[in-house]
Every structure is written in C-alpha cells, then in structure tokens.
mmCIF file of C-alpha atoms and ligand atoms in Angstrom:
data_model
loop_
_atom_site.group_PDB
_atom_site.id
_atom_site.type_symbol
_atom_site.label_atom_id
_atom_site.label_comp_id
_atom_site.label_asym_id
_atom_site.label_seq_id
_atom_site.Cartn_x
_atom_site.Cartn_y
_atom_site.Cartn_z
ATOM 1 C CA ASP A 1 86.092 -63.155 -55.859
ATOM 2 C CA SER A 2 85.255 -59.558 -55.136
ATOM 3 C CA ILE A 3 88.108 -58.635 -57.443
ATOM 4 C CA LYS A 4 86.507 -60.690 -60.161
ATOM 5 C CA ARG A 5 83.220 -58.941 -59.792
ATOM 6 C CA GLU A 6 84.689 -55.495 -59.470
ATOM 7 C CA VAL A 7 87.382 -55.381 -62.076
ATOM 8 C CA ILE A 8 87.007 -57.963 -64.801
ATOM 9 C CA ASP A 9 85.188 -56.307 -67.619
ATOM 10 C CA THR A 10 83.402 -58.703 -69.904
ATOM 11 C CA THR A 11 81.185 -56.183 -71.656
ATOM 12 C CA LYS A 12 80.986 -56.157 -75.394
ATOM 13 C CA LYS A 13 84.166 -56.396 -77.430
ATOM 14 C CA VAL A 14 85.409 -53.209 -79.057
ATOM 15 C CA GLN A 15 86.788 -53.130 -82.602
ATOM 16 C CA TRP A 16 89.147 -50.510 -84.045
ATOM 17 C CA SER A 17 86.350 -49.408 -86.354
ATOM 18 C CA ASP A 18 84.212 -48.556 -83.307
ATOM 19 C CA ILE A 19 86.668 -45.796 -82.469
ATOM 20 C CA ALA A 20 86.223 -42.710 -84.623
ATOM 21 C CA GLY A 21 89.303 -40.712 -85.628
ATOM 22 C CA LEU A 22 92.483 -41.153 -83.552
ATOM 23 C CA ILE A 23 94.186 -42.748 -86.551
ATOM 24 C CA LYS A 24 97.709 -42.184 -85.339
ATOM 25 C CA ALA A 25 97.004 -43.313 -81.779
ATOM 26 C CA LYS A 26 95.360 -46.466 -83.086
ATOM 27 C CA GLN A 27 98.378 -47.278 -85.278
ATOM 28 C CA THR A 28 100.850 -46.664 -82.488
ATOM 29 C CA ILE A 29 98.880 -48.825 -80.107
ATOM 30 C CA GLN A 30 98.522 -51.648 -82.581
ATOM 31 C CA GLU A 31 102.270 -51.734 -83.120
ATOM 32 C CA ALA A 32 103.578 -50.935 -79.654
ATOM 33 C CA VAL A 33 100.998 -52.653 -77.531
ATOM 34 C CA VAL A 34 98.846 -55.233 -79.276
ATOM 35 C CA LEU A 35 101.632 -56.867 -81.249
ATOM 36 C CA PRO A 36 103.908 -57.372 -78.215
ATOM 37 C CA LEU A 37 101.045 -58.990 -76.318
ATOM 38 C CA LEU A 38 100.312 -61.334 -79.206
ATOM 39 C CA ARG A 39 103.904 -62.096 -80.219
ATOM 40 C CA PRO A 40 106.203 -61.347 -77.277
ATOM 41 C CA GLU A 41 108.923 -63.613 -78.676
ATOM 42 C CA ILE A 42 109.675 -61.335 -81.653
ATOM 43 C CA PHE A 43 110.322 -58.412 -79.358
ATOM 44 C CA GLN A 44 114.016 -58.816 -78.649
ATOM 45 C CA GLY A 45 117.089 -56.652 -78.690
ATOM 46 C CA LEU A 46 116.143 -53.163 -79.796
ATOM 47 C CA ARG A 47 112.500 -54.104 -80.063
ATOM 48 C CA THR A 48 111.277 -53.518 -76.551
ATOM 49 C CA ILE A 49 107.880 -54.085 -75.035
ATOM 50 C CA PRO A 50 106.462 -51.033 -73.305
ATOM 51 C CA LYS A 51 105.878 -51.505 -69.589
ATOM 52 C CA GLY A 52 102.893 -49.328 -69.489
ATOM 53 C CA ILE A 53 101.197 -46.773 -71.634
ATOM 54 C CA LEU A 54 99.647 -43.556 -70.544
ATOM 55 C CA LEU A 55 96.678 -42.143 -72.407
ATOM 56 C CA PHE A 56 96.144 -38.525 -71.551
ATOM 57 C CA GLY A 57 93.827 -35.820 -72.758
ATOM 58 C CA PRO A 58 90.372 -34.356 -72.178
ATOM 59 C CA PRO A 59 87.567 -36.507 -70.713
ATOM 60 C CA GLY A 60 85.253 -38.501 -72.954
ATOM 61 C CA THR A 61 87.625 -38.830 -75.900
ATOM 62 C CA GLY A 62 87.776 -42.619 -76.113
ATOM 63 C CA LYS A 63 90.553 -43.629 -73.719
ATOM 64 C CA THR A 64 88.504 -46.400 -72.152
ATOM 65 C CA LEU A 65 87.381 -47.560 -75.586
ATOM 66 C CA ILE A 66 91.017 -47.847 -76.639
ATOM 67 C CA GLY A 67 91.780 -49.933 -73.558
ATOM 68 C CA LYS A 68 88.942 -52.312 -74.370
ATOM 69 C CA CYS A 69 89.990 -52.493 -77.971
ATOM 70 C CA VAL A 70 93.542 -53.461 -76.992
ATOM 71 C CA ALA A 71 92.194 -56.243 -74.807
ATOM 72 C CA THR A 72 89.913 -57.472 -77.594
ATOM 73 C CA HIS A 73 92.694 -57.627 -80.162
ATOM 74 C CA ALA A 74 95.329 -59.013 -77.863
ATOM 75 C CA ARG A 75 92.835 -61.668 -76.762
ATOM 76 C CA ALA A 76 93.569 -60.568 -73.243
ATOM 77 C CA THR A 77 91.519 -60.436 -70.089
ATOM 78 C CA PHE A 78 90.480 -56.847 -69.537
ATOM 79 C CA PHE A 79 90.741 -55.543 -65.985
ATOM 80 C CA SER A 80 89.233 -52.130 -65.592
ATOM 81 C CA ILE A 81 89.244 -50.087 -62.452
ATOM 82 C CA SER A 82 89.023 -46.439 -61.605
ATOM 83 C CA ALA A 83 91.776 -45.263 -59.305
ATOM 84 C CA SER A 84 89.332 -43.290 -57.207
ATOM 85 C CA SER A 85 87.495 -46.487 -56.354
ATOM 86 C CA LEU A 86 90.777 -47.836 -54.972
ATOM 87 C CA THR A 87 91.627 -44.716 -53.020
ATOM 88 C CA SER A 88 88.165 -44.553 -51.483
ATOM 89 C CA LYS A 89 88.476 -48.021 -49.960
ATOM 90 C CA TRP A 90 88.757 -48.617 -46.249
ATOM 91 C CA ILE A 91 92.238 -48.292 -44.826
ATOM 92 C CA GLY A 92 94.342 -51.211 -45.993
ATOM 93 C CA GLU A 93 91.679 -52.463 -48.390
ATOM 94 C CA GLY A 94 93.049 -50.590 -51.386
ATOM 95 C CA GLU A 95 96.451 -52.107 -50.871
ATOM 96 C CA LYS A 96 94.984 -55.618 -50.682
ATOM 97 C CA MET A 97 92.969 -54.938 -53.777
ATOM 98 C CA VAL A 98 96.077 -53.883 -55.705
ATOM 99 C CA LYS A 99 97.846 -57.093 -54.697
ATOM 100 C CA ALA A 100 94.866 -59.216 -55.674
ATOM 101 C CA LEU A 101 94.508 -57.357 -58.947
ATOM 102 C CA PHE A 102 98.030 -58.158 -60.095
ATOM 103 C CA LEU A 103 97.855 -61.689 -58.780
ATOM 104 C CA TYR A 104 94.709 -62.316 -60.729
ATOM 105 C CA ALA A 105 96.040 -60.584 -63.839
ATOM 106 C CA ARG A 106 98.979 -62.978 -63.742
ATOM 107 C CA VAL A 107 96.664 -65.966 -63.501
ATOM 108 C CA LYS A 108 94.507 -64.767 -66.375
ATOM 109 C CA GLN A 109 97.266 -63.511 -68.653
ATOM 110 C CA PRO A 110 97.641 -62.131 -71.178
ATOM 111 C CA SER A 111 96.013 -59.311 -69.277
ATOM 112 C CA VAL A 112 95.391 -55.648 -69.814
ATOM 113 C CA ILE A 113 94.938 -53.616 -66.653
ATOM 114 C CA PHE A 114 93.198 -50.357 -67.412
ATOM 115 C CA ILE A 115 93.234 -47.749 -64.675
ATOM 116 C CA ASP A 116 91.148 -44.659 -65.156
ATOM 117 C CA GLU A 117 92.069 -41.442 -63.295
ATOM 118 C CA ILE A 118 95.485 -42.925 -62.613
ATOM 119 C CA ASP A 119 96.631 -39.526 -61.338
ATOM 120 C CA SER A 120 94.611 -40.011 -58.167
ATOM 121 C CA LEU A 121 96.527 -43.209 -57.413
ATOM 122 C CA LEU A 122 100.003 -42.062 -58.422
ATOM 123 C CA SER A 123 99.912 -38.358 -57.723
ATOM 124 C CA LYS A 124 102.828 -36.342 -56.402
ATOM 125 C CA ARG A 125 100.908 -34.710 -53.592
ATOM 126 C CA SER A 126 102.641 -36.541 -50.803
ATOM 127 C CA GLU A 127 102.493 -34.313 -47.726
ATOM 128 C CA SER A 128 98.737 -34.252 -47.404
ATOM 129 C CA GLU A 129 98.519 -37.884 -48.309
ATOM 130 C CA HIS A 130 97.185 -40.438 -45.942
ATOM 131 C CA GLU A 131 99.643 -43.100 -44.824
ATOM 132 C CA SER A 132 97.405 -45.822 -46.280
ATOM 133 C CA SER A 133 97.227 -44.258 -49.736
ATOM 134 C CA ARG A 134 100.999 -43.826 -49.736
ATOM 135 C CA ARG A 135 101.340 -47.494 -48.949
ATOM 136 C CA MET A 136 98.924 -48.380 -51.688
ATOM 137 C CA LYS A 137 100.899 -46.335 -54.176
ATOM 138 C CA THR A 138 104.118 -48.087 -53.170
ATOM 139 C CA GLU A 139 102.411 -51.466 -53.407
ATOM 140 C CA PHE A 140 101.189 -50.595 -56.853
ATOM 141 C CA LEU A 141 104.652 -49.658 -58.103
ATOM 142 C CA VAL A 142 106.162 -52.777 -56.561
ATOM 143 C CA GLN A 143 103.549 -54.988 -58.211
ATOM 144 C CA LEU A 144 103.986 -53.260 -61.519
ATOM 145 C CA ASP A 145 107.750 -53.687 -61.469
ATOM 146 C CA GLY A 146 107.302 -57.307 -60.436
ATOM 147 C CA ALA A 147 105.030 -57.906 -63.392
ATOM 148 C CA HIS A 148 107.707 -56.589 -65.708
ATOM 149 C CA THR A 149 110.824 -58.224 -64.330
ATOM 150 C CA ASN A 150 109.459 -61.605 -65.255
ATOM 151 C CA ASP A 151 109.706 -61.681 -69.034
ATOM 152 C CA LYS A 152 107.141 -64.412 -69.320
ATOM 153 C CA ASP A 153 104.387 -62.368 -67.774
ATOM 154 C CA ARG A 154 102.185 -60.737 -70.330
ATOM 155 C CA ILE A 155 100.588 -57.973 -68.359
ATOM 156 C CA LEU A 156 100.151 -54.519 -69.751
ATOM 157 C CA LEU A 157 99.160 -51.495 -67.745
ATOM 158 C CA ILE A 158 97.191 -48.755 -69.449
ATOM 159 C CA GLY A 159 96.719 -45.634 -67.387
ATOM 160 C CA ALA A 160 94.307 -42.901 -68.385
ATOM 161 C CA THR A 161 94.247 -39.386 -67.032
ATOM 162 C CA ASN A 162 92.966 -35.896 -67.726
ATOM 163 C CA ARG A 163 95.702 -34.473 -65.507
ATOM 164 C CA PRO A 164 99.058 -35.972 -66.527
ATOM 165 C CA GLN A 165 100.921 -33.176 -64.729
ATOM 166 C CA GLU A 166 99.692 -34.625 -61.416
ATOM 167 C CA LEU A 167 101.669 -37.844 -61.830
ATOM 168 C CA ASP A 168 104.871 -38.092 -59.859
ATOM 169 C CA ASP A 169 108.183 -38.854 -61.557
ATOM 170 C CA ALA A 170 108.464 -42.404 -60.278
ATOM 171 C CA ALA A 171 105.077 -43.157 -61.765
ATOM 172 C CA ARG A 172 105.737 -41.308 -64.999
ATOM 173 C CA ARG A 173 108.868 -43.369 -65.620
ATOM 174 C CA ARG A 174 106.833 -46.553 -65.624
ATOM 175 C CA PHE A 175 104.871 -45.359 -68.604
ATOM 176 C CA THR A 176 107.352 -45.794 -71.386
ATOM 177 C CA ARG A 177 104.785 -44.748 -73.981
ATOM 178 C CA ARG A 178 102.607 -41.698 -73.560
ATOM 179 C CA LEU A 179 99.906 -40.868 -76.020
ATOM 180 C CA TYR A 180 97.849 -37.733 -76.252
ATOM 181 C CA ILE A 181 94.219 -38.453 -77.032
ATOM 182 C CA PRO A 182 92.790 -35.182 -78.353
ATOM 183 C CA LEU A 183 89.277 -33.889 -78.867
ATOM 184 C CA PRO A 184 87.912 -35.104 -82.204
ATOM 185 C CA GLU A 185 88.585 -32.994 -85.298
ATOM 186 C CA PHE A 186 86.038 -32.449 -88.081
ATOM 187 C CA GLN A 187 86.670 -35.792 -89.760
ATOM 188 C CA ALA A 188 86.391 -37.791 -86.543
ATOM 189 C CA ARG A 189 83.245 -35.974 -85.398
ATOM 190 C CA HIS A 190 81.712 -36.578 -88.809
ATOM 191 C CA GLU A 191 82.516 -40.289 -88.681
ATOM 192 C CA LEU A 192 81.172 -40.597 -85.156
ATOM 193 C CA LEU A 193 77.958 -38.744 -86.041
ATOM 194 C CA VAL A 194 77.335 -40.923 -89.088
ATOM 195 C CA ASN A 195 77.762 -44.037 -86.931
ATOM 196 C CA LEU A 196 75.561 -42.772 -84.142
ATOM 197 C CA VAL A 197 72.636 -41.460 -86.190
ATOM 198 C CA SER A 198 72.468 -44.708 -88.126
ATOM 199 C CA MET A 199 71.286 -46.367 -84.931
ATOM 200 C CA ASN A 200 67.816 -44.819 -85.293
ATOM 201 C CA ASP A 201 65.586 -43.710 -88.157
ATOM 202 C CA ASN A 202 66.666 -40.353 -89.439
ATOM 203 C CA ASN A 203 66.084 -37.915 -92.270
ATOM 204 C CA LEU A 204 69.496 -36.336 -92.098
ATOM 205 C CA SER A 205 71.175 -35.428 -95.373
ATOM 206 C CA ASP A 206 74.939 -35.150 -95.871
ATOM 207 C CA TYR A 207 74.418 -31.442 -95.685
ATOM 208 C CA ASP A 208 72.743 -31.780 -92.252
ATOM 209 C CA ILE A 209 75.517 -34.013 -90.939
ATOM 210 C CA ASN A 210 78.041 -31.405 -92.045
ATOM 211 C CA GLU A 211 76.093 -28.711 -90.230
ATOM 212 C CA ILE A 212 76.082 -30.743 -86.993
ATOM 213 C CA THR A 213 79.764 -31.561 -87.417
ATOM 214 C CA ASN A 214 80.562 -27.866 -87.737
ATOM 215 C CA SER A 215 78.425 -26.972 -84.732
ATOM 216 C CA THR A 216 80.152 -29.448 -82.452
ATOM 217 C CA GLU A 217 83.672 -28.102 -82.523
ATOM 218 C CA GLY A 218 85.201 -28.608 -79.071
ATOM 219 C CA TYR A 219 82.834 -31.468 -78.232
ATOM 220 C CA SER A 220 84.282 -34.748 -77.014
ATOM 221 C CA GLY A 221 83.093 -38.082 -78.385
ATOM 222 C CA ALA A 222 81.069 -38.530 -75.212
ATOM 223 C CA ASP A 223 79.435 -35.095 -75.725
ATOM 224 C CA ILE A 224 78.502 -36.025 -79.277
ATOM 225 C CA LYS A 225 76.954 -39.256 -78.108
ATOM 226 C CA GLU A 226 74.976 -37.293 -75.524
ATOM 227 C CA LEU A 227 73.825 -34.849 -78.210
ATOM 228 C CA CYS A 228 72.616 -37.687 -80.421
ATOM 229 C CA SER A 229 70.684 -39.373 -77.663
ATOM 230 C CA GLU A 230 69.108 -36.053 -76.737
ATOM 231 C CA ALA A 231 68.073 -35.522 -80.379
ATOM 232 C CA SER A 232 66.706 -39.046 -80.583
ATOM 233 C CA MET A 233 64.356 -38.250 -77.695
ATOM 234 C CA GLN A 234 62.783 -35.230 -79.410
ATOM 235 C CA PRO A 235 60.281 -37.281 -81.488
ATOM 236 C CA ILE A 236 59.212 -39.064 -78.304
ATOM 237 C CA ARG A 237 58.666 -35.826 -76.405
ATOM 238 C CA GLU A 238 56.082 -34.689 -78.940
ATOM 239 C CA LEU A 239 53.830 -37.592 -78.117
ATOM 240 C CA SER A 240 51.114 -37.538 -75.519
ATOM 241 C CA GLN A 241 51.172 -40.040 -72.675
ATOM 242 C CA THR A 242 48.571 -42.241 -74.345
ATOM 243 C CA GLN A 243 50.390 -42.135 -77.677
ATOM 244 C CA ILE A 244 53.631 -43.160 -76.022
ATOM 245 C CA LEU A 245 51.991 -46.194 -74.503
ATOM 246 C CA ASP A 246 50.498 -47.317 -77.826
ATOM 247 C CA ILE A 247 52.969 -46.388 -80.527
ATOM 248 C CA THR A 248 54.927 -49.039 -82.416
ATOM 249 C CA ILE A 249 58.576 -48.320 -83.081
ATOM 250 C CA SER A 250 58.114 -48.010 -86.831
ATOM 251 C CA LYS A 251 55.602 -45.193 -86.322
ATOM 252 C CA ILE A 252 58.004 -42.996 -84.371
ATOM 253 C CA ARG A 253 59.001 -39.979 -86.447
ATOM 254 C CA ALA A 254 62.532 -40.064 -87.847
ATOM 255 C CA MET A 255 65.069 -37.648 -86.318
ATOM 256 C CA ASN A 256 65.747 -34.532 -88.343
ATOM 257 C CA ILE A 257 68.052 -31.535 -88.293
ATOM 258 C CA ASN A 258 65.688 -29.507 -86.121
ATOM 259 C CA ASP A 259 65.939 -32.108 -83.374
ATOM 260 C CA PHE A 260 69.693 -31.569 -83.439
ATOM 261 C CA ARG A 261 69.444 -27.777 -83.561
ATOM 262 C CA ARG A 262 67.200 -27.892 -80.514
ATOM 263 C CA SER A 263 69.424 -30.355 -78.666
ATOM 264 C CA LEU A 264 72.569 -28.352 -79.335
ATOM 265 C CA LYS A 265 71.215 -25.738 -76.942
ATOM 266 C CA HIS A 266 71.194 -28.289 -74.137
ATOM 267 C CA VAL A 267 74.340 -30.315 -74.696
HETATM 268 P P1 LIG B 308 87.088 -40.254 -69.229
HETATM 269 O O1 LIG B 308 88.418 -39.588 -69.247
HETATM 270 O O2 LIG B 308 85.946 -39.350 -68.895
HETATM 271 O O3 LIG B 308 87.052 -41.576 -68.524
HETATM 272 P P2 LIG B 308 87.442 -41.530 -71.788
HETATM 273 O O4 LIG B 308 88.412 -40.751 -72.578
HETATM 274 O O5 LIG B 308 87.877 -42.805 -71.164
HETATM 275 O O6 LIG B 308 86.746 -40.585 -70.746
HETATM 276 P P3 LIG B 308 85.446 -43.117 -73.035
HETATM 277 O O7 LIG B 308 84.856 -43.645 -71.771
HETATM 278 O O8 LIG B 308 86.278 -44.025 -73.842
HETATM 279 O O9 LIG B 308 86.236 -41.792 -72.742
HETATM 280 O O10 LIG B 308 84.321 -42.515 -73.959
HETATM 281 C C1 LIG B 308 83.048 -42.197 -73.468
HETATM 282 C C2 LIG B 308 82.018 -42.535 -74.527
HETATM 283 O O11 LIG B 308 82.117 -41.582 -75.583
HETATM 284 C C3 LIG B 308 82.282 -43.884 -75.165
HETATM 285 O O12 LIG B 308 81.502 -44.880 -74.593
HETATM 286 C C4 LIG B 308 81.917 -43.681 -76.596
HETATM 287 O O13 LIG B 308 80.564 -43.958 -76.779
HETATM 288 C C5 LIG B 308 82.084 -42.207 -76.851
HETATM 289 N N1 LIG B 308 83.334 -41.887 -77.568
HETATM 290 C C6 LIG B 308 84.304 -41.047 -77.144
HETATM 291 N N2 LIG B 308 85.281 -40.929 -78.049
HETATM 292 C C7 LIG B 308 84.945 -41.745 -79.070
HETATM 293 C C8 LIG B 308 85.556 -42.080 -80.321
HETATM 294 N N3 LIG B 308 86.718 -41.534 -80.717
HETATM 295 N N4 LIG B 308 84.924 -42.945 -81.124
HETATM 296 C C9 LIG B 308 83.756 -43.498 -80.758
HETATM 297 N N5 LIG B 308 83.118 -43.224 -79.603
HETATM 298 C C10 LIG B 308 83.693 -42.362 -78.765
#
C-alpha cells in the first residue's frame, strides 16, 4: 500500500501537444516505446522492443513530461519515483521497495516505471557505496531483467538523468535506447511561451513574444515556466493590501512586456 501511495502517479494526463519542441524525441518515443506497449505482438524478428530507455540532458527540459505522456498514450499505469528517495530509505527498505515496485508494475501492466535521477541508483561509484545500496542496485537489475525475460510482461523502464556519465556499464546496457533531451531552441521556447501566456490575460504582441523568446536563450522549459509565473505576479504586486482583498479577477491588469523585462532580471 505504501508503494501505491508513493509511486503511482495519477495526476493529469499529458498529451504530445503539451510538450513544446522535442519533435524528433517525440517521434522516436512514439515508434519505439508507445507502439510496442500498445501492440507487442507486431514486434517480432528484427522489430525488437526496447528494454528501457534513457532520457538524458539538462534539468527541467521535459523528461518527466515525456514519461507521463508515454504512459497516457500507452494506456499504462505510470509509476514515478526519484532514485534519491529510494537510496535515502532505511537500510533494507530500498531493496524491499524495488521488489514491491516491480511486483506491482506486473500486476498493473501495461506499466511505465519512470525513475528520475537514475544515476544515483545505478552509479558506478562502488567503493564508497554502502552495502545496502549495492544490494538495492543488484536487486533492481535482477528485477529489470526478470521483467524482460517474460515476453508477456509489458513493463517499460524510463530512466532520466542529468549525469549519464555516472551510470555504470551494466546499467547502461539495459537502456537499449538513449535519447538526448536538449534545452529548447527558439521555436520550442516560442511555442512554450505562447502556451503559457495564454493562461492569463495578456497584452503581448507577436513582437513581444519574439523579444522574450530571444531573451531566454539557454533557459530550460522549467525556467521559462518560472519566468512566466513571475511575470504574472507583477500586476498583483502593484496592488495595495486592501485592493488585493477586494479585486475581482477580471479587474487585474493584463501582463505586458514590461512585466517580462522586469522578471527576466530575477529568473
Ligand atoms: P529534472 O531533470 O529536473 O527532473 P525534467 O527534465 O524531468 O527535469 P520536467 O519535470 O519534465 O523536467 O519539466 C519541468 C516543468 O517544466 C514541467 O512541468 C513543464 O511545465 C515545464 N517544461 C519543461 N520542458 C517543457 C517542454 N518541452 N514543453 C512543455 N513544458 C515543459
């Protein structure tokens, strides 16, 4: 039961259109991951089903969103866990949790198991490692292999990491597909900004959106989201305490380019 509470993610479904940019990654995932989960029987002979996929790249670029999207489209149960939450467990607990996780994923299949910061679970640093985390790592690999030797099991592992170089070889081999998830380029930042600013009243012209897009080179999707929520707070900050308590939502000033210029200094 604690597994249920901790790792089954039933938050809102994610559609491909919710993910800005990443066109190639989305196509690859649709073909190599979603399709095999939906139609395992057509994957025979040369058409193999990946055992696991590794999403690597800078933080906040949509790796978790992709995981959720896969689960949505494959009509799978989405298990989501951060590896550091496993490694921080009491001695022996992490190992039990791993066992329970796979057991439950088998019961609820098709299942997608998404593990964030997978490097901290499957890293190559072995000398300094605690005996219990080594055992957990072994248990994890055993479970993973078990899930894939039985052809009927429809369990897919998606690992995400910002530090792929930390993974050890045994772990790396399990990820037969590896996809780089980059920082968003102009087009993707533009798309994301248009989506985000449409959530509140705004007076932003195409020209303004282009200016913000240009100013956010090097920002991740998560940074852009942060920027937009910062900008959306500017009209509120101008109000006095009494105004804030009285104002109706339609009276709140629309966001404008100056709110973004100001927020860019903070985010
Ligand atoms: P981390 O490595 O830090 O776990 P991540 O790559 O898994 O990050 P997400 O958790 O998927 O990143 O993204 C964080 C938030 O940033 C998302 O909830 C989403 O709002 C936004 N975001 C990031 N990239 C995109 C994108 N390409 N399209 C839409 N939203 C995005």
